[in-house]
Amino acid sequence: MKYSYQQGISAIEILIVILIISIITAITVPSLISFRKNQSIQNTTNSIVSLLQEARTKTLASYNNTFYSVYIDTDKAVLFTGGTYSSSEVTNKIIFYESPVVLQSVSLGGGSQVSFDRLKGTTSQSGTIVVEIAGGDSKTITVSLSGIVSRN
């Protein structure tokens, strides 16, 4: 007697595989989204801090015999030469905030710009910059009168 087996995948097997994939996706996707948002706010905060520190370092070194400033805008931060911001200046160094990070508040001596004093590295525009993810975490960057930049 010869037995004949049919080969293939049954509908139940396909449904089980789809169910397993759905469960794994439902478990991992929220964690990945949360991780991505956390990385975005960390990257944006690090970029702003780095730009502020670069401005202070260049000012302390009297690079090009001038001082440097950083302008904080709603979607970007800009390193520029001197004390007057011009968006059309070709030497500006611009960093854009990663999506979905937004600027929550800027309190830098009454404005949205930090200028560092030549040879001393101090500033009169001390204060805070707060970036956040809508409905989520926020990070605060602090610029002291001595020009030191820190973050929480």
Short mmCIF file of N, CA and C in Angstrom, two decimals:
data_model
loop_
_atom_site.label_atom_id
_atom_site.label_comp_id
_atom_site.label_asym_id
_atom_site.label_seq_id
_atom_site.Cartn_x
_atom_site.Cartn_y
_atom_site.Cartn_z
N MET A 1 0.83 -1.16 0.00
CA MET A 1 0.00 0.00 0.00
C MET A 1 0.89 1.25 0.00
N LYS A 2 0.56 2.18 -0.86
CA LYS A 2 1.35 3.38 -1.02
C LYS A 2 0.55 4.55 -0.47
N TYR A 3 1.22 5.35 0.42
CA TYR A 3 0.57 6.53 0.99
C TYR A 3 0.95 7.77 0.17
N SER A 4 0.03 8.61 -0.01
CA SER A 4 0.27 9.85 -0.76
C SER A 4 0.09 11.03 0.18
N TYR A 5 1.13 11.86 0.31
CA TYR A 5 1.08 13.05 1.15
C TYR A 5 1.05 14.29 0.27
N GLN A 6 0.17 15.17 0.59
CA GLN A 6 0.15 16.43 -0.13
C GLN A 6 1.03 17.42 0.62
N GLN A 7 1.83 18.15 -0.14
CA GLN A 7 2.70 19.11 0.49
C GLN A 7 2.14 20.50 0.28
N GLY A 8 2.40 21.38 1.27
CA GLY A 8 1.92 22.75 1.19
C GLY A 8 1.65 23.28 2.59
N ILE A 9 1.19 24.49 2.62
CA ILE A 9 0.91 25.14 3.90
C ILE A 9 -0.60 25.30 4.01
N SER A 10 -1.11 24.92 5.16
CA SER A 10 -2.55 25.04 5.35
C SER A 10 -2.92 26.47 5.79
N ALA A 11 -4.15 26.80 5.67
CA ALA A 11 -4.65 28.13 6.05
C ALA A 11 -4.44 28.37 7.54
N ILE A 12 -4.56 27.35 8.35
CA ILE A 12 -4.38 27.49 9.79
C ILE A 12 -2.92 27.84 10.11
N GLU A 13 -1.99 27.20 9.42
CA GLU A 13 -0.57 27.50 9.64
C GLU A 13 -0.25 28.95 9.25
N ILE A 14 -0.81 29.40 8.17
CA ILE A 14 -0.60 30.80 7.76
C ILE A 14 -1.18 31.75 8.80
N LEU A 15 -2.37 31.47 9.30
CA LEU A 15 -2.99 32.32 10.31
C LEU A 15 -2.17 32.34 11.60
N ILE A 16 -1.60 31.22 11.98
CA ILE A 16 -0.77 31.16 13.19
C ILE A 16 0.48 32.02 13.02
N VAL A 17 1.12 31.93 11.86
CA VAL A 17 2.31 32.74 11.60
C VAL A 17 1.95 34.23 11.62
N ILE A 18 0.86 34.61 10.99
CA ILE A 18 0.41 36.01 10.98
C ILE A 18 0.12 36.48 12.41
N LEU A 19 -0.50 35.66 13.21
CA LEU A 19 -0.81 36.00 14.60
C LEU A 19 0.48 36.21 15.40
N ILE A 20 1.46 35.34 15.22
CA ILE A 20 2.72 35.47 15.94
C ILE A 20 3.43 36.77 15.53
N ILE A 21 3.48 37.06 14.24
CA ILE A 21 4.11 38.30 13.76
C ILE A 21 3.37 39.51 14.31
N SER A 22 2.07 39.46 14.36
CA SER A 22 1.27 40.58 14.89
C SER A 22 1.56 40.82 16.37
N ILE A 23 1.67 39.78 17.13
CA ILE A 23 1.95 39.90 18.56
C ILE A 23 3.35 40.50 18.77
N ILE A 24 4.32 40.01 18.04
CA ILE A 24 5.69 40.53 18.16
C ILE A 24 5.73 42.01 17.78
N THR A 25 5.05 42.37 16.71
CA THR A 25 5.00 43.76 16.27
C THR A 25 4.33 44.64 17.32
N ALA A 26 3.22 44.18 17.88
CA ALA A 26 2.50 44.96 18.90
C ALA A 26 3.35 45.18 20.14
N ILE A 27 4.23 44.27 20.43
CA ILE A 27 5.09 44.41 21.61
C ILE A 27 6.27 45.34 21.33
N THR A 28 6.88 45.25 20.15
CA THR A 28 8.12 45.97 19.89
C THR A 28 7.95 47.39 19.35
N VAL A 29 6.92 47.64 18.56
CA VAL A 29 6.78 48.95 17.92
C VAL A 29 6.68 50.11 18.92
N PRO A 30 5.87 50.04 19.97
CA PRO A 30 5.85 51.15 20.93
C PRO A 30 7.21 51.43 21.57
N SER A 31 7.96 50.39 21.85
CA SER A 31 9.30 50.58 22.42
C SER A 31 10.23 51.25 21.43
N LEU A 32 10.13 50.87 20.17
CA LEU A 32 10.98 51.49 19.15
C LEU A 32 10.62 52.95 18.94
N ILE A 33 9.34 53.27 18.96
CA ILE A 33 8.91 54.66 18.81
C ILE A 33 9.41 55.49 19.98
N SER A 34 9.27 54.98 21.18
CA SER A 34 9.76 55.68 22.38
C SER A 34 11.27 55.87 22.31
N PHE A 35 11.99 54.86 21.89
CA PHE A 35 13.44 54.94 21.77
C PHE A 35 13.82 56.01 20.75
N ARG A 36 13.14 56.05 19.62
CA ARG A 36 13.43 57.03 18.57
C ARG A 36 13.19 58.46 19.07
N LYS A 37 12.09 58.68 19.80
CA LYS A 37 11.81 60.01 20.34
C LYS A 37 12.89 60.42 21.34
N ASN A 38 13.28 59.49 22.20
CA ASN A 38 14.32 59.78 23.19
C ASN A 38 15.64 60.12 22.51
N GLN A 39 15.98 59.38 21.47
CA GLN A 39 17.21 59.67 20.73
C GLN A 39 17.14 61.03 20.05
N SER A 40 15.98 61.40 19.53
CA SER A 40 15.83 62.70 18.86
C SER A 40 16.07 63.85 19.81
N ILE A 41 15.50 63.77 21.02
CA ILE A 41 15.69 64.86 21.97
C ILE A 41 17.13 64.88 22.49
N GLN A 42 17.73 63.72 22.67
CA GLN A 42 19.14 63.67 23.09
C GLN A 42 20.04 64.27 22.02
N ASN A 43 19.82 63.88 20.76
CA ASN A 43 20.65 64.38 19.66
C ASN A 43 20.52 65.88 19.49
N THR A 44 19.29 66.39 19.57
CA THR A 44 19.06 67.82 19.42
C THR A 44 19.72 68.59 20.56
N THR A 45 19.54 68.12 21.79
CA THR A 45 20.16 68.76 22.95
C THR A 45 21.68 68.77 22.80
N ASN A 46 22.26 67.63 22.43
CA ASN A 46 23.71 67.55 22.25
C ASN A 46 24.20 68.50 21.15
N SER A 47 23.43 68.62 20.08
CA SER A 47 23.83 69.51 18.98
C SER A 47 23.82 70.97 19.41
N ILE A 48 22.81 71.38 20.16
CA ILE A 48 22.73 72.76 20.63
C ILE A 48 23.88 73.05 21.60
N VAL A 49 24.11 72.14 22.54
CA VAL A 49 25.19 72.31 23.51
C VAL A 49 26.53 72.39 22.78
N SER A 50 26.74 71.53 21.82
CA SER A 50 27.98 71.53 21.04
C SER A 50 28.18 72.84 20.29
N LEU A 51 27.11 73.38 19.72
CA LEU A 51 27.20 74.64 18.99
C LEU A 51 27.54 75.79 19.94
N LEU A 52 26.92 75.81 21.11
CA LEU A 52 27.23 76.84 22.11
C LEU A 52 28.68 76.73 22.58
N GLN A 53 29.13 75.52 22.81
CA GLN A 53 30.52 75.32 23.25
C GLN A 53 31.51 75.70 22.15
N GLU A 54 31.17 75.43 20.90
CA GLU A 54 32.03 75.81 19.79
C GLU A 54 32.15 77.34 19.70
N ALA A 55 31.01 78.03 19.88
CA ALA A 55 31.04 79.50 19.84
C ALA A 55 31.93 80.04 20.96
N ARG A 56 31.80 79.49 22.14
CA ARG A 56 32.61 79.96 23.27
C ARG A 56 34.09 79.65 23.05
N THR A 57 34.39 78.46 22.56
CA THR A 57 35.78 78.07 22.31
C THR A 57 36.42 78.96 21.25
N LYS A 58 35.71 79.22 20.16
CA LYS A 58 36.25 80.09 19.11
C LYS A 58 36.45 81.52 19.62
N THR A 59 35.53 81.97 20.48
CA THR A 59 35.66 83.31 21.05
C THR A 59 36.87 83.38 21.97
N LEU A 60 37.03 82.39 22.84
CA LEU A 60 38.18 82.36 23.75
C LEU A 60 39.51 82.34 22.98
N ALA A 61 39.52 81.66 21.86
CA ALA A 61 40.74 81.56 21.05
C ALA A 61 40.93 82.77 20.15
N SER A 62 39.98 83.70 20.16
CA SER A 62 39.99 84.87 19.27
C SER A 62 40.15 84.46 17.82
N TYR A 63 39.49 83.38 17.47
CA TYR A 63 39.52 82.87 16.11
C TYR A 63 39.04 83.95 15.15
N ASN A 64 39.81 84.24 14.13
CA ASN A 64 39.54 85.32 13.15
C ASN A 64 39.43 86.70 13.82
N ASN A 65 40.03 86.84 14.98
CA ASN A 65 40.05 88.13 15.70
C ASN A 65 38.65 88.69 15.94
N THR A 66 37.72 87.85 16.31
CA THR A 66 36.35 88.31 16.56
C THR A 66 35.73 87.46 17.66
N PHE A 67 34.46 87.69 17.92
CA PHE A 67 33.74 86.87 18.88
C PHE A 67 32.59 86.18 18.15
N TYR A 68 32.02 85.15 18.79
CA TYR A 68 30.99 84.33 18.16
C TYR A 68 29.74 84.30 19.02
N SER A 69 28.62 84.08 18.34
CA SER A 69 27.32 84.05 19.00
C SER A 69 26.51 82.89 18.46
N VAL A 70 25.45 82.54 19.19
CA VAL A 70 24.52 81.51 18.74
C VAL A 70 23.12 82.09 18.85
N TYR A 71 22.37 81.96 17.74
CA TYR A 71 20.97 82.40 17.69
C TYR A 71 20.10 81.16 17.78
N ILE A 72 19.14 81.16 18.70
CA ILE A 72 18.23 80.03 18.89
C ILE A 72 16.89 80.39 18.25
N ASP A 73 16.50 79.63 17.23
CA ASP A 73 15.24 79.86 16.52
C ASP A 73 14.28 78.71 16.84
N THR A 74 13.08 78.78 16.32
CA THR A 74 12.06 77.77 16.63
C THR A 74 12.39 76.40 16.07
N ASP A 75 13.14 76.34 14.96
CA ASP A 75 13.45 75.05 14.34
C ASP A 75 14.94 74.79 14.12
N LYS A 76 15.78 75.76 14.54
CA LYS A 76 17.22 75.61 14.32
C LYS A 76 18.01 76.47 15.30
N ALA A 77 19.30 76.17 15.39
CA ALA A 77 20.25 77.01 16.13
C ALA A 77 21.35 77.37 15.15
N VAL A 78 21.84 78.62 15.23
CA VAL A 78 22.79 79.12 14.25
C VAL A 78 24.00 79.73 14.95
N LEU A 79 25.18 79.25 14.61
CA LEU A 79 26.45 79.83 15.06
C LEU A 79 26.84 80.89 14.04
N PHE A 80 27.12 82.11 14.51
CA PHE A 80 27.50 83.17 13.59
C PHE A 80 28.59 84.05 14.19
N THR A 81 29.22 84.82 13.33
CA THR A 81 30.32 85.70 13.72
C THR A 81 29.77 87.04 14.16
N GLY A 82 30.31 87.58 15.27
CA GLY A 82 29.90 88.89 15.75
C GLY A 82 28.64 88.84 16.59
N GLY A 83 28.01 90.01 16.73
CA GLY A 83 26.86 90.10 17.62
C GLY A 83 25.54 90.33 16.94
N THR A 84 25.54 90.46 15.60
CA THR A 84 24.30 90.72 14.88
C THR A 84 24.01 89.56 13.95
N TYR A 85 22.89 88.88 14.20
CA TYR A 85 22.52 87.71 13.40
C TYR A 85 21.94 88.13 12.06
N SER A 86 22.43 87.49 11.00
CA SER A 86 21.91 87.68 9.65
C SER A 86 21.70 86.30 9.05
N SER A 87 20.46 85.99 8.71
CA SER A 87 20.16 84.65 8.20
C SER A 87 20.79 84.39 6.84
N SER A 88 21.18 85.44 6.12
CA SER A 88 21.74 85.26 4.78
C SER A 88 23.27 85.14 4.77
N GLU A 89 23.91 85.24 5.92
CA GLU A 89 25.37 85.16 5.99
C GLU A 89 25.83 83.74 5.64
N VAL A 90 26.74 83.63 4.68
CA VAL A 90 27.18 82.32 4.19
C VAL A 90 28.06 81.57 5.19
N THR A 91 28.64 82.27 6.15
CA THR A 91 29.52 81.60 7.11
C THR A 91 28.76 81.05 8.32
N ASN A 92 27.46 81.25 8.37
CA ASN A 92 26.65 80.72 9.47
C ASN A 92 26.73 79.20 9.48
N LYS A 93 26.79 78.64 10.68
CA LYS A 93 26.72 77.19 10.86
C LYS A 93 25.36 76.88 11.46
N ILE A 94 24.55 76.14 10.73
CA ILE A 94 23.16 75.89 11.13
C ILE A 94 22.98 74.43 11.50
N ILE A 95 22.30 74.20 12.62
CA ILE A 95 21.85 72.84 12.97
C ILE A 95 20.34 72.90 13.12
N PHE A 96 19.66 71.96 12.49
CA PHE A 96 18.21 71.87 12.58
C PHE A 96 17.83 70.85 13.65
N TYR A 97 16.75 71.12 14.37
CA TYR A 97 16.28 70.20 15.40
C TYR A 97 15.67 68.98 14.73
N GLU A 98 15.92 67.82 15.32
CA GLU A 98 15.36 66.58 14.78
C GLU A 98 13.85 66.53 15.07
N SER A 99 13.12 66.03 14.12
CA SER A 99 11.69 65.84 14.32
C SER A 99 11.49 64.67 15.27
N PRO A 100 10.61 64.70 16.20
CA PRO A 100 9.54 65.64 16.53
C PRO A 100 9.89 66.62 17.64
N VAL A 101 11.16 66.98 17.78
CA VAL A 101 11.61 67.89 18.83
C VAL A 101 11.21 69.32 18.48
N VAL A 102 10.71 70.03 19.49
CA VAL A 102 10.33 71.44 19.31
C VAL A 102 10.97 72.27 20.43
N LEU A 103 11.12 73.54 20.15
CA LEU A 103 11.64 74.48 21.13
C LEU A 103 10.49 74.88 22.04
N GLN A 104 10.62 74.61 23.34
CA GLN A 104 9.56 74.96 24.27
C GLN A 104 9.71 76.39 24.75
N SER A 105 10.92 76.76 25.16
CA SER A 105 11.13 78.13 25.64
C SER A 105 12.61 78.50 25.56
N VAL A 106 12.84 79.81 25.42
CA VAL A 106 14.19 80.37 25.43
C VAL A 106 14.17 81.55 26.37
N SER A 107 15.05 81.54 27.34
CA SER A 107 15.16 82.63 28.28
C SER A 107 16.64 82.96 28.44
N LEU A 108 17.15 83.74 27.49
CA LEU A 108 18.58 84.06 27.47
C LEU A 108 18.76 85.56 27.62
N GLY A 109 18.69 86.05 28.82
CA GLY A 109 18.86 87.47 29.07
C GLY A 109 17.86 88.32 28.32
N GLY A 110 16.65 87.80 28.14
CA GLY A 110 15.60 88.55 27.46
C GLY A 110 15.55 88.36 25.96
N GLY A 111 16.44 87.57 25.40
CA GLY A 111 16.44 87.37 23.96
C GLY A 111 16.60 85.92 23.59
N SER A 112 16.95 85.69 22.33
CA SER A 112 17.13 84.32 21.86
C SER A 112 18.52 84.15 21.25
N GLN A 113 19.46 84.89 21.80
CA GLN A 113 20.83 84.87 21.28
C GLN A 113 21.82 84.90 22.43
N VAL A 114 22.93 84.16 22.27
CA VAL A 114 24.01 84.17 23.25
C VAL A 114 25.27 84.63 22.54
N SER A 115 25.90 85.68 23.04
CA SER A 115 27.19 86.16 22.53
C SER A 115 28.22 86.00 23.64
N PHE A 116 29.39 85.52 23.27
CA PHE A 116 30.45 85.30 24.25
C PHE A 116 31.48 86.42 24.15
N ASP A 117 31.97 86.85 25.32
CA ASP A 117 32.94 87.94 25.39
C ASP A 117 34.32 87.45 25.00
N ARG A 118 34.95 88.21 24.15
CA ARG A 118 36.27 87.86 23.63
C ARG A 118 37.30 87.80 24.75
N LEU A 119 38.13 86.79 24.70
CA LEU A 119 39.22 86.49 25.63
C LEU A 119 38.78 86.05 27.02
N LYS A 120 37.52 86.27 27.38
CA LYS A 120 37.02 85.83 28.69
C LYS A 120 36.05 84.66 28.57
N GLY A 121 35.27 84.61 27.51
CA GLY A 121 34.30 83.54 27.32
C GLY A 121 33.05 83.69 28.14
N THR A 122 32.90 84.83 28.81
CA THR A 122 31.71 85.07 29.62
C THR A 122 30.58 85.58 28.72
N THR A 123 29.39 85.69 29.28
CA THR A 123 28.26 86.21 28.53
C THR A 123 27.33 86.98 29.45
N SER A 124 26.62 87.92 28.89
CA SER A 124 25.60 88.62 29.67
C SER A 124 24.22 88.06 29.35
N GLN A 125 24.15 87.12 28.41
CA GLN A 125 22.88 86.51 28.04
C GLN A 125 22.75 85.11 28.62
N SER A 126 22.87 85.02 29.92
CA SER A 126 22.74 83.72 30.57
C SER A 126 21.26 83.35 30.65
N GLY A 127 21.01 82.08 30.84
CA GLY A 127 19.62 81.62 30.96
C GLY A 127 19.47 80.19 30.53
N THR A 128 18.26 79.86 30.04
CA THR A 128 17.96 78.47 29.69
C THR A 128 17.32 78.36 28.31
N ILE A 129 17.50 77.18 27.75
CA ILE A 129 16.84 76.78 26.51
C ILE A 129 16.18 75.45 26.82
N VAL A 130 14.89 75.34 26.57
CA VAL A 130 14.18 74.10 26.85
C VAL A 130 13.65 73.54 25.53
N VAL A 131 14.05 72.30 25.24
CA VAL A 131 13.52 71.60 24.07
C VAL A 131 12.69 70.43 24.57
N GLU A 132 11.68 70.06 23.79
CA GLU A 132 10.80 68.98 24.22
C GLU A 132 10.25 68.21 23.05
N ILE A 133 9.73 67.06 23.37
CA ILE A 133 8.95 66.29 22.41
C ILE A 133 7.50 66.50 22.82
N ALA A 134 6.67 66.85 21.85
CA ALA A 134 5.27 67.16 22.13
C ALA A 134 4.65 66.07 23.01
N GLY A 135 4.18 66.49 24.17
CA GLY A 135 3.55 65.56 25.10
C GLY A 135 4.51 64.59 25.75
N GLY A 136 5.78 64.92 25.75
CA GLY A 136 6.76 63.98 26.29
C GLY A 136 7.85 64.66 27.08
N ASP A 137 9.01 64.06 27.02
CA ASP A 137 10.17 64.54 27.78
C ASP A 137 10.63 65.91 27.32
N SER A 138 11.32 66.59 28.23
CA SER A 138 11.96 67.85 27.87
C SER A 138 13.36 67.86 28.45
N LYS A 139 14.24 68.64 27.81
CA LYS A 139 15.62 68.79 28.26
C LYS A 139 15.90 70.28 28.39
N THR A 140 16.63 70.64 29.42
CA THR A 140 16.98 72.04 29.67
C THR A 140 18.47 72.24 29.50
N ILE A 141 18.82 73.23 28.70
CA ILE A 141 20.22 73.63 28.51
C ILE A 141 20.40 74.94 29.26
N THR A 142 21.44 75.03 30.06
CA THR A 142 21.69 76.22 30.86
C THR A 142 23.01 76.86 30.43
N VAL A 143 22.96 78.17 30.24
CA VAL A 143 24.16 78.95 29.93
C VAL A 143 24.38 79.88 31.12
N SER A 144 25.51 79.73 31.81
CA SER A 144 25.79 80.56 32.99
C SER A 144 26.46 81.86 32.57
N LEU A 145 26.52 82.83 33.50
CA LEU A 145 27.20 84.09 33.24
C LEU A 145 28.68 83.89 32.89
N SER A 146 29.27 82.83 33.42
CA SER A 146 30.68 82.55 33.12
C SER A 146 30.84 81.94 31.72
N GLY A 147 29.72 81.65 31.05
CA GLY A 147 29.77 81.08 29.70
C GLY A 147 29.75 79.56 29.65
N ILE A 148 29.71 78.94 30.81
CA ILE A 148 29.68 77.47 30.87
C ILE A 148 28.30 76.99 30.45
N VAL A 149 28.29 75.98 29.57
CA VAL A 149 27.04 75.41 29.06
C VAL A 149 26.85 74.03 29.68
N SER A 150 25.65 73.79 30.23
CA SER A 150 25.35 72.49 30.82
C SER A 150 23.94 72.06 30.40
N ARG A 151 23.63 70.80 30.64
CA ARG A 151 22.30 70.26 30.30
C ARG A 151 21.84 69.33 31.41
N ASN A 152 20.54 69.14 31.51
CA ASN A 152 20.03 68.21 32.52
C ASN A 152 19.90 66.83 31.97
#
